[in-house]
Amino acid sequence: SAVISQKPSRDICQRGTSLTIQCQVDSQVTMMFWYRQQPGQSLTLIATANQGSEATYESGFVIDKFPISRPNLTFSTLTVSNMSPEDSSIYLCSAAGAQSGNTIYFGEGSWLTVV
Amino acid sequence: GNSVTQMEGPVTLSEEAFLTINCTYTATGYPSLFWYVQYPGEGLQLLLKATKADDKGSNKGFEATYRKETTSFHLEKGSVQVSDSAVYFCALRSGTGNQFYFGTGTSLTVIP
């Protein structure tokens, strides 16, 4: 299995600011994804982080709001820009690939509260 | 298209009761199926998986069988414990691509 580390694990952010979440995987993986989980809800896929190219965003999510980087096969960042209280959520990094038996593994999540 | 439909919650059971959480899916190709568990204040952890029809995934006393004929992957446990209280997510990985699809989650509370 892949071990995925995310930071920060929790943060309280001021409205209008931006925060970057980092995700580190302990092995090279083919795919990395970013999900959002709003309180009491299921997971919503934000985007697929592509190594060396622009991320692929799902409907309802745009690069200006959620810029994503993936400079190599083990690391990715998600920035939540110009935050509002509606962005208060858990942001989950995940990874999958042949090395993980094509199973998707998750980090512990970054719990953001916007005030 | 691909989707997962999961039993609505919340579910409350007494300790040692039998648990079933229903999950059905629609998919193109031959998907892989998963159950994930999210304990309070934590991220998602893989509980079990099955990659082809009639496979049974099992872990920590939980089981689920990949039933192609009924497009189902129901989660079962014979005797639940208080420590099983969590939210359970059914998921599938498309057989034709890299996309993963999640159900809405079922909250389980086990009372002593």
PDB file of C-alpha atoms in Angstrom:
ATOM      1  CA  SER A   1       0.000   0.000   0.000  1.00  0.00           C
ATOM      2  CA  ALA A   2       0.995   3.635  -0.404  1.00  0.00           C
ATOM      3  CA  VAL A   3       1.518   5.884   2.590  1.00  0.00           C
ATOM      4  CA  ILE A   4       0.311   9.398   1.942  1.00  0.00           C
ATOM      5  CA  SER A   5       1.230  12.356   4.129  1.00  0.00           C
ATOM      6  CA  GLN A   6      -0.648  15.607   3.990  1.00  0.00           C
ATOM      7  CA  LYS A   7       0.033  18.926   5.615  1.00  0.00           C
ATOM      8  CA  PRO A   8      -1.321  20.932   7.193  1.00  0.00           C
ATOM      9  CA  SER A   9      -3.637  18.499   8.921  1.00  0.00           C
ATOM     10  CA  ARG A  10      -5.806  21.329  10.208  1.00  0.00           C
ATOM     11  CA  ASP A  11      -5.947  25.068   9.794  1.00  0.00           C
ATOM     12  CA  ILE A  12      -8.172  28.011  10.473  1.00  0.00           C
ATOM     13  CA  CYS A  13      -7.973  30.528   7.654  1.00  0.00           C
ATOM     14  CA  GLN A  14      -9.123  34.071   7.190  1.00  0.00           C
ATOM     15  CA  ARG A  15     -11.622  34.887   4.501  1.00  0.00           C
ATOM     16  CA  GLY A  16      -9.943  36.084   1.308  1.00  0.00           C
ATOM     17  CA  THR A  17      -6.627  34.351   1.931  1.00  0.00           C
ATOM     18  CA  SER A  18      -5.164  31.336   0.144  1.00  0.00           C
ATOM     19  CA  LEU A  19      -3.737  28.132   1.553  1.00  0.00           C
ATOM     20  CA  THR A  20      -1.575  25.494  -0.066  1.00  0.00           C
ATOM     21  CA  ILE A  21      -1.902  21.868   0.976  1.00  0.00           C
ATOM     22  CA  GLN A  22       1.014  19.547   0.360  1.00  0.00           C
ATOM     23  CA  CYS A  23       0.777  15.833  -0.358  1.00  0.00           C
ATOM     24  CA  GLN A  24       3.708  13.446  -0.282  1.00  0.00           C
ATOM     25  CA  VAL A  25       3.511   9.772  -1.280  1.00  0.00           C
ATOM     26  CA  ASP A  26       6.118   7.291  -0.110  1.00  0.00           C
ATOM     27  CA  SER A  27       6.411   5.665  -3.536  1.00  0.00           C
ATOM     28  CA  GLN A  28       6.008   6.627  -7.160  1.00  0.00           C
ATOM     29  CA  VAL A  29       2.386   6.475  -8.223  1.00  0.00           C
ATOM     30  CA  THR A  30       0.698   6.851 -11.561  1.00  0.00           C
ATOM     31  CA  MET A  31      -2.303   8.846 -10.453  1.00  0.00           C
ATOM     32  CA  MET A  32      -2.888  11.463  -7.811  1.00  0.00           C
ATOM     33  CA  PHE A  33      -6.255  12.995  -7.062  1.00  0.00           C
ATOM     34  CA  TRP A  34      -7.668  15.731  -4.877  1.00  0.00           C
ATOM     35  CA  TYR A  35     -11.085  15.320  -3.258  1.00  0.00           C
ATOM     36  CA  ARG A  36     -13.220  17.559  -1.133  1.00  0.00           C
ATOM     37  CA  GLN A  37     -15.447  16.269   1.624  1.00  0.00           C
ATOM     38  CA  GLN A  38     -17.829  18.808   3.045  1.00  0.00           C
ATOM     39  CA  PRO A  39     -19.184  18.190   6.545  1.00  0.00           C
ATOM     40  CA  GLY A  40     -21.322  15.075   6.645  1.00  0.00           C
ATOM     41  CA  GLN A  41     -21.029  14.549   2.909  1.00  0.00           C
ATOM     42  CA  SER A  42     -19.405  12.107   0.559  1.00  0.00           C
ATOM     43  CA  LEU A  43     -16.302  12.748  -1.497  1.00  0.00           C
ATOM     44  CA  THR A  44     -16.295  15.058  -4.486  1.00  0.00           C
ATOM     45  CA  LEU A  45     -13.434  14.815  -6.938  1.00  0.00           C
ATOM     46  CA  ILE A  46     -11.838  18.200  -7.551  1.00  0.00           C
ATOM     47  CA  ALA A  47      -9.198  17.205 -10.076  1.00  0.00           C
ATOM     48  CA  THR A  48      -6.666  14.677 -11.214  1.00  0.00           C
ATOM     49  CA  ALA A  49      -3.126  15.928 -10.725  1.00  0.00           C
ATOM     50  CA  ASN A  50      -1.073  15.147 -13.814  1.00  0.00           C
ATOM     51  CA  GLN A  51       2.675  14.894 -13.548  1.00  0.00           C
ATOM     52  CA  GLY A  52       4.352  17.595 -15.581  1.00  0.00           C
ATOM     53  CA  SER A  53       1.169  19.052 -17.049  1.00  0.00           C
ATOM     54  CA  GLU A  54      -1.974  20.895 -16.068  1.00  0.00           C
ATOM     55  CA  ALA A  55      -4.434  19.149 -13.798  1.00  0.00           C
ATOM     56  CA  THR A  56      -7.710  17.796 -15.139  1.00  0.00           C
ATOM     57  CA  TYR A  57     -10.589  19.486 -13.337  1.00  0.00           C
ATOM     58  CA  GLU A  58     -14.059  18.134 -12.722  1.00  0.00           C
ATOM     59  CA  SER A  59     -17.167  20.075 -13.521  1.00  0.00           C
ATOM     60  CA  GLY A  60     -17.656  22.889 -11.053  1.00  0.00           C
ATOM     61  CA  PHE A  61     -13.972  23.283 -10.198  1.00  0.00           C
ATOM     62  CA  VAL A  62     -11.605  25.697 -11.925  1.00  0.00           C
ATOM     63  CA  ILE A  63      -7.884  26.219 -11.957  1.00  0.00           C
ATOM     64  CA  ASP A  64      -8.079  29.806 -10.748  1.00  0.00           C
ATOM     65  CA  LYS A  65      -9.778  28.700  -7.543  1.00  0.00           C
ATOM     66  CA  PHE A  66      -7.928  25.409  -7.024  1.00  0.00           C
ATOM     67  CA  PRO A  67      -4.517  25.545  -8.678  1.00  0.00           C
ATOM     68  CA  ILE A  68      -2.725  22.212  -8.504  1.00  0.00           C
ATOM     69  CA  SER A  69       0.866  21.278  -9.076  1.00  0.00           C
ATOM     70  CA  ARG A  70       2.490  17.899  -9.530  1.00  0.00           C
ATOM     71  CA  PRO A  71       6.180  18.308 -10.237  1.00  0.00           C
ATOM     72  CA  ASN A  72       7.032  14.614  -9.892  1.00  0.00           C
ATOM     73  CA  LEU A  73       5.529  11.177  -9.288  1.00  0.00           C
ATOM     74  CA  THR A  74       5.423  11.442  -5.488  1.00  0.00           C
ATOM     75  CA  PHE A  75       4.356  15.015  -4.683  1.00  0.00           C
ATOM     76  CA  SER A  76       1.439  17.334  -5.341  1.00  0.00           C
ATOM     77  CA  THR A  77      -0.006  20.538  -3.965  1.00  0.00           C
ATOM     78  CA  LEU A  78      -3.501  21.968  -3.946  1.00  0.00           C
ATOM     79  CA  THR A  79      -4.098  25.648  -3.292  1.00  0.00           C
ATOM     80  CA  VAL A  80      -7.472  26.892  -2.170  1.00  0.00           C
ATOM     81  CA  SER A  81      -7.552  30.502  -3.340  1.00  0.00           C
ATOM     82  CA  ASN A  82      -9.464  33.506  -2.073  1.00  0.00           C
ATOM     83  CA  MET A  83     -11.198  31.396   0.553  1.00  0.00           C
ATOM     84  CA  SER A  84     -14.733  31.902   1.780  1.00  0.00           C
ATOM     85  CA  PRO A  85     -16.629  30.072   4.537  1.00  0.00           C
ATOM     86  CA  GLU A  86     -18.117  27.801   1.856  1.00  0.00           C
ATOM     87  CA  ASP A  87     -14.613  26.389   1.333  1.00  0.00           C
ATOM     88  CA  SER A  88     -14.582  25.001   4.868  1.00  0.00           C
ATOM     89  CA  SER A  89     -14.102  21.335   4.225  1.00  0.00           C
ATOM     90  CA  ILE A  90     -11.793  18.370   4.411  1.00  0.00           C
ATOM     91  CA  TYR A  91      -9.419  18.193   1.459  1.00  0.00           C
ATOM     92  CA  LEU A  92      -8.134  14.718   0.727  1.00  0.00           C
ATOM     93  CA  CYS A  93      -5.147  13.771  -1.334  1.00  0.00           C
ATOM     94  CA  SER A  94      -5.209  10.320  -2.846  1.00  0.00           C
ATOM     95  CA  ALA A  95      -3.047   8.183  -5.055  1.00  0.00           C
ATOM     96  CA  ALA A  96      -3.331   5.058  -7.127  1.00  0.00           C
ATOM     97  CA  GLY A  97      -1.283   3.080  -9.583  1.00  0.00           C
ATOM     98  CA  ALA A  98       0.036  -0.286 -10.524  1.00  0.00           C
ATOM     99  CA  GLN A  99       2.283  -0.244  -7.467  1.00  0.00           C
ATOM    100  CA  SER A 100      -0.793  -0.049  -5.242  1.00  0.00           C
ATOM    101  CA  GLY A 101      -2.650  -2.773  -7.104  1.00  0.00           C
ATOM    102  CA  ASN A 102      -4.763  -0.047  -8.689  1.00  0.00           C
ATOM    103  CA  THR A 103      -6.317   0.635  -5.312  1.00  0.00           C
ATOM    104  CA  ILE A 104      -6.811   4.249  -4.309  1.00  0.00           C
ATOM    105  CA  TYR A 105      -5.244   5.268  -1.014  1.00  0.00           C
ATOM    106  CA  PHE A 106      -5.909   8.407   0.938  1.00  0.00           C
ATOM    107  CA  GLY A 107      -4.021  10.804   3.100  1.00  0.00           C
ATOM    108  CA  GLU A 108      -5.387  11.750   6.497  1.00  0.00           C
ATOM    109  CA  GLY A 109      -6.963  14.862   5.064  1.00  0.00           C
ATOM    110  CA  SER A 110      -6.546  18.574   5.657  1.00  0.00           C
ATOM    111  CA  TRP A 111      -9.373  20.007   7.724  1.00  0.00           C
ATOM    112  CA  LEU A 112      -9.831  23.657   6.790  1.00  0.00           C
ATOM    113  CA  THR A 113     -12.111  26.118   8.528  1.00  0.00           C
ATOM    114  CA  VAL A 114     -12.564  29.540   6.958  1.00  0.00           C
ATOM    115  CA  VAL A 115     -13.667  32.341   9.255  1.00  0.00           C
TER     116      VAL A 115
ATOM    117  CA  GLY B   1     -22.005   5.553 -17.036  1.00  0.00           C
ATOM    118  CA  ASN B   2     -20.479   4.611 -13.709  1.00  0.00           C
ATOM    119  CA  SER B   3     -22.114   5.162 -10.355  1.00  0.00           C
ATOM    120  CA  VAL B   4     -22.454   3.716  -6.880  1.00  0.00           C
ATOM    121  CA  THR B   5     -25.654   3.638  -4.869  1.00  0.00           C
ATOM    122  CA  GLN B   6     -25.292   3.037  -1.190  1.00  0.00           C
ATOM    123  CA  MET B   7     -27.736   2.297   1.576  1.00  0.00           C
ATOM    124  CA  GLU B   8     -28.940   5.391   3.363  1.00  0.00           C
ATOM    125  CA  GLY B   9     -27.959   5.902   6.944  1.00  0.00           C
ATOM    126  CA  PRO B  10     -27.506   6.484   9.707  1.00  0.00           C
ATOM    127  CA  VAL B  11     -27.508   2.952  11.038  1.00  0.00           C
ATOM    128  CA  THR B  12     -27.546   2.253  14.759  1.00  0.00           C
ATOM    129  CA  LEU B  13     -26.912  -1.257  16.067  1.00  0.00           C
ATOM    130  CA  SER B  14     -26.310  -2.883  19.385  1.00  0.00           C
ATOM    131  CA  GLU B  15     -22.976  -4.524  20.013  1.00  0.00           C
ATOM    132  CA  GLU B  16     -22.747  -8.058  18.581  1.00  0.00           C
ATOM    133  CA  ALA B  17     -25.562  -7.424  16.107  1.00  0.00           C
ATOM    134  CA  PHE B  18     -25.300  -8.453  12.453  1.00  0.00           C
ATOM    135  CA  LEU B  19     -24.452  -5.701   9.991  1.00  0.00           C
ATOM    136  CA  THR B  20     -25.370  -5.340   6.343  1.00  0.00           C
ATOM    137  CA  ILE B  21     -24.749  -2.191   4.338  1.00  0.00           C
ATOM    138  CA  ASN B  22     -26.072  -2.442   0.811  1.00  0.00           C
ATOM    139  CA  CYS B  23     -24.159  -1.219  -2.198  1.00  0.00           C
ATOM    140  CA  THR B  24     -25.112  -1.528  -5.863  1.00  0.00           C
ATOM    141  CA  TYR B  25     -23.317  -0.178  -8.871  1.00  0.00           C
ATOM    142  CA  THR B  26     -23.547   0.570 -12.542  1.00  0.00           C
ATOM    143  CA  ALA B  27     -20.400   0.398 -14.587  1.00  0.00           C
ATOM    144  CA  THR B  28     -18.934   0.021 -18.011  1.00  0.00           C
ATOM    145  CA  GLY B  29     -16.417  -2.735 -18.479  1.00  0.00           C
ATOM    146  CA  TYR B  30     -15.272  -4.780 -15.520  1.00  0.00           C
ATOM    147  CA  PRO B  31     -14.838  -2.570 -12.461  1.00  0.00           C
ATOM    148  CA  SER B  32     -12.990  -3.212  -9.238  1.00  0.00           C
ATOM    149  CA  LEU B  33     -15.028  -2.679  -6.073  1.00  0.00           C
ATOM    150  CA  PHE B  34     -13.961  -1.316  -2.702  1.00  0.00           C
ATOM    151  CA  TRP B  35     -15.166  -0.529   0.773  1.00  0.00           C
ATOM    152  CA  TYR B  36     -13.513   2.298   2.662  1.00  0.00           C
ATOM    153  CA  VAL B  37     -13.996   3.245   6.312  1.00  0.00           C
ATOM    154  CA  GLN B  38     -13.652   6.678   7.857  1.00  0.00           C
ATOM    155  CA  TYR B  39     -13.343   6.791  11.627  1.00  0.00           C
ATOM    156  CA  PRO B  40     -14.243  10.030  13.399  1.00  0.00           C
ATOM    157  CA  GLY B  41     -11.705  12.732  12.733  1.00  0.00           C
ATOM    158  CA  GLU B  42      -9.681  10.642  10.311  1.00  0.00           C
ATOM    159  CA  GLY B  43      -9.203  10.148   6.581  1.00  0.00           C
ATOM    160  CA  LEU B  44     -10.435   7.197   4.546  1.00  0.00           C
ATOM    161  CA  GLN B  45      -8.870   3.787   4.957  1.00  0.00           C
ATOM    162  CA  LEU B  46      -9.229   0.873   2.620  1.00  0.00           C
ATOM    163  CA  LEU B  47     -11.266  -1.837   4.342  1.00  0.00           C
ATOM    164  CA  LEU B  48     -11.488  -4.462   1.616  1.00  0.00           C
ATOM    165  CA  LYS B  49     -11.670  -4.878  -2.121  1.00  0.00           C
ATOM    166  CA  ALA B  50     -12.595  -7.312  -4.899  1.00  0.00           C
ATOM    167  CA  THR B  51     -11.356  -7.098  -8.436  1.00  0.00           C
ATOM    168  CA  LYS B  52     -13.500  -9.611 -10.320  1.00  0.00           C
ATOM    169  CA  ALA B  53     -16.870 -11.304 -10.210  1.00  0.00           C
ATOM    170  CA  ASP B  54     -17.427 -13.756  -7.335  1.00  0.00           C
ATOM    171  CA  ASP B  55     -14.352 -12.511  -5.483  1.00  0.00           C
ATOM    172  CA  LYS B  56     -14.860 -12.053  -1.768  1.00  0.00           C
ATOM    173  CA  GLY B  57     -12.977  -9.312   0.025  1.00  0.00           C
ATOM    174  CA  SER B  58     -12.506  -9.626   3.763  1.00  0.00           C
ATOM    175  CA  ASN B  59     -10.782  -7.764   6.563  1.00  0.00           C
ATOM    176  CA  LYS B  60     -11.304  -7.260  10.314  1.00  0.00           C
ATOM    177  CA  GLY B  61     -14.360  -9.535  10.267  1.00  0.00           C
ATOM    178  CA  PHE B  62     -16.002  -7.611   7.418  1.00  0.00           C
ATOM    179  CA  GLU B  63     -16.829  -9.316   4.132  1.00  0.00           C
ATOM    180  CA  ALA B  64     -18.236  -8.337   0.764  1.00  0.00           C
ATOM    181  CA  THR B  65     -18.774 -10.443  -2.350  1.00  0.00           C
ATOM    182  CA  TYR B  66     -18.621  -9.051  -5.876  1.00  0.00           C
ATOM    183  CA  ARG B  67     -21.912 -10.124  -7.447  1.00  0.00           C
ATOM    184  CA  LYS B  68     -21.987  -9.345 -11.142  1.00  0.00           C
ATOM    185  CA  GLU B  69     -25.462 -10.774 -11.685  1.00  0.00           C
ATOM    186  CA  THR B  70     -27.007  -8.394  -9.157  1.00  0.00           C
ATOM    187  CA  THR B  71     -24.363  -5.637  -9.570  1.00  0.00           C
ATOM    188  CA  SER B  72     -23.917  -5.565  -5.829  1.00  0.00           C
ATOM    189  CA  PHE B  73     -21.133  -5.480  -3.255  1.00  0.00           C
ATOM    190  CA  HIS B  74     -22.886  -5.552   0.109  1.00  0.00           C
ATOM    191  CA  LEU B  75     -20.796  -5.174   3.251  1.00  0.00           C
ATOM    192  CA  GLU B  76     -21.448  -7.612   6.104  1.00  0.00           C
ATOM    193  CA  LYS B  77     -20.139  -8.339   9.554  1.00  0.00           C
ATOM    194  CA  GLY B  78     -21.452 -11.029  11.826  1.00  0.00           C
ATOM    195  CA  SER B  79     -20.926  -9.264  15.150  1.00  0.00           C
ATOM    196  CA  VAL B  80     -20.220  -5.558  15.316  1.00  0.00           C
ATOM    197  CA  GLN B  81     -18.267  -3.819  18.043  1.00  0.00           C
ATOM    198  CA  VAL B  82     -18.396  -0.292  19.393  1.00  0.00           C
ATOM    199  CA  SER B  83     -15.061   0.324  17.682  1.00  0.00           C
ATOM    200  CA  ASP B  84     -16.718  -0.280  14.294  1.00  0.00           C
ATOM    201  CA  SER B  85     -18.594   2.997  14.621  1.00  0.00           C
ATOM    202  CA  ALA B  86     -17.574   4.944  11.523  1.00  0.00           C
ATOM    203  CA  VAL B  87     -18.726   6.029   8.091  1.00  0.00           C
ATOM    204  CA  TYR B  88     -18.466   3.374   5.385  1.00  0.00           C
ATOM    205  CA  PHE B  89     -18.043   4.218   1.699  1.00  0.00           C
ATOM    206  CA  CYS B  90     -18.576   1.876  -1.214  1.00  0.00           C
ATOM    207  CA  ALA B  91     -16.520   2.694  -4.305  1.00  0.00           C
ATOM    208  CA  LEU B  92     -15.706   1.396  -7.735  1.00  0.00           C
ATOM    209  CA  ARG B  93     -12.809   1.837 -10.088  1.00  0.00           C
ATOM    210  CA  SER B  94     -13.886   1.900 -13.683  1.00  0.00           C
ATOM    211  CA  GLY B  95     -12.751  -1.028 -15.749  1.00  0.00           C
ATOM    212  CA  THR B  96     -12.229   1.228 -18.726  1.00  0.00           C
ATOM    213  CA  GLY B  97     -10.353   4.131 -17.167  1.00  0.00           C
ATOM    214  CA  ASN B  98      -8.701   5.490 -14.057  1.00  0.00           C
ATOM    215  CA  GLN B  99     -11.724   7.117 -12.504  1.00  0.00           C
ATOM    216  CA  PHE B 100     -12.978   6.179  -9.037  1.00  0.00           C
ATOM    217  CA  TYR B 101     -16.600   6.633  -7.985  1.00  0.00           C
ATOM    218  CA  PHE B 102     -17.830   6.806  -4.403  1.00  0.00           C
ATOM    219  CA  GLY B 103     -21.164   6.213  -2.761  1.00  0.00           C
ATOM    220  CA  THR B 104     -22.636   8.751  -0.368  1.00  0.00           C
ATOM    221  CA  GLY B 105     -21.397   6.962   2.736  1.00  0.00           C
ATOM    222  CA  THR B 106     -23.309   5.165   5.496  1.00  0.00           C
ATOM    223  CA  SER B 107     -22.815   6.211   9.088  1.00  0.00           C
ATOM    224  CA  LEU B 108     -22.765   3.335  11.553  1.00  0.00           C
ATOM    225  CA  THR B 109     -23.069   3.762  15.301  1.00  0.00           C
ATOM    226  CA  VAL B 110     -22.689   0.731  17.531  1.00  0.00           C
ATOM    227  CA  ILE B 111     -23.995   1.088  21.064  1.00  0.00           C
ATOM    228  CA  PRO B 112     -22.882  -1.069  23.994  1.00  0.00           C
TER     229      PRO B 112
END
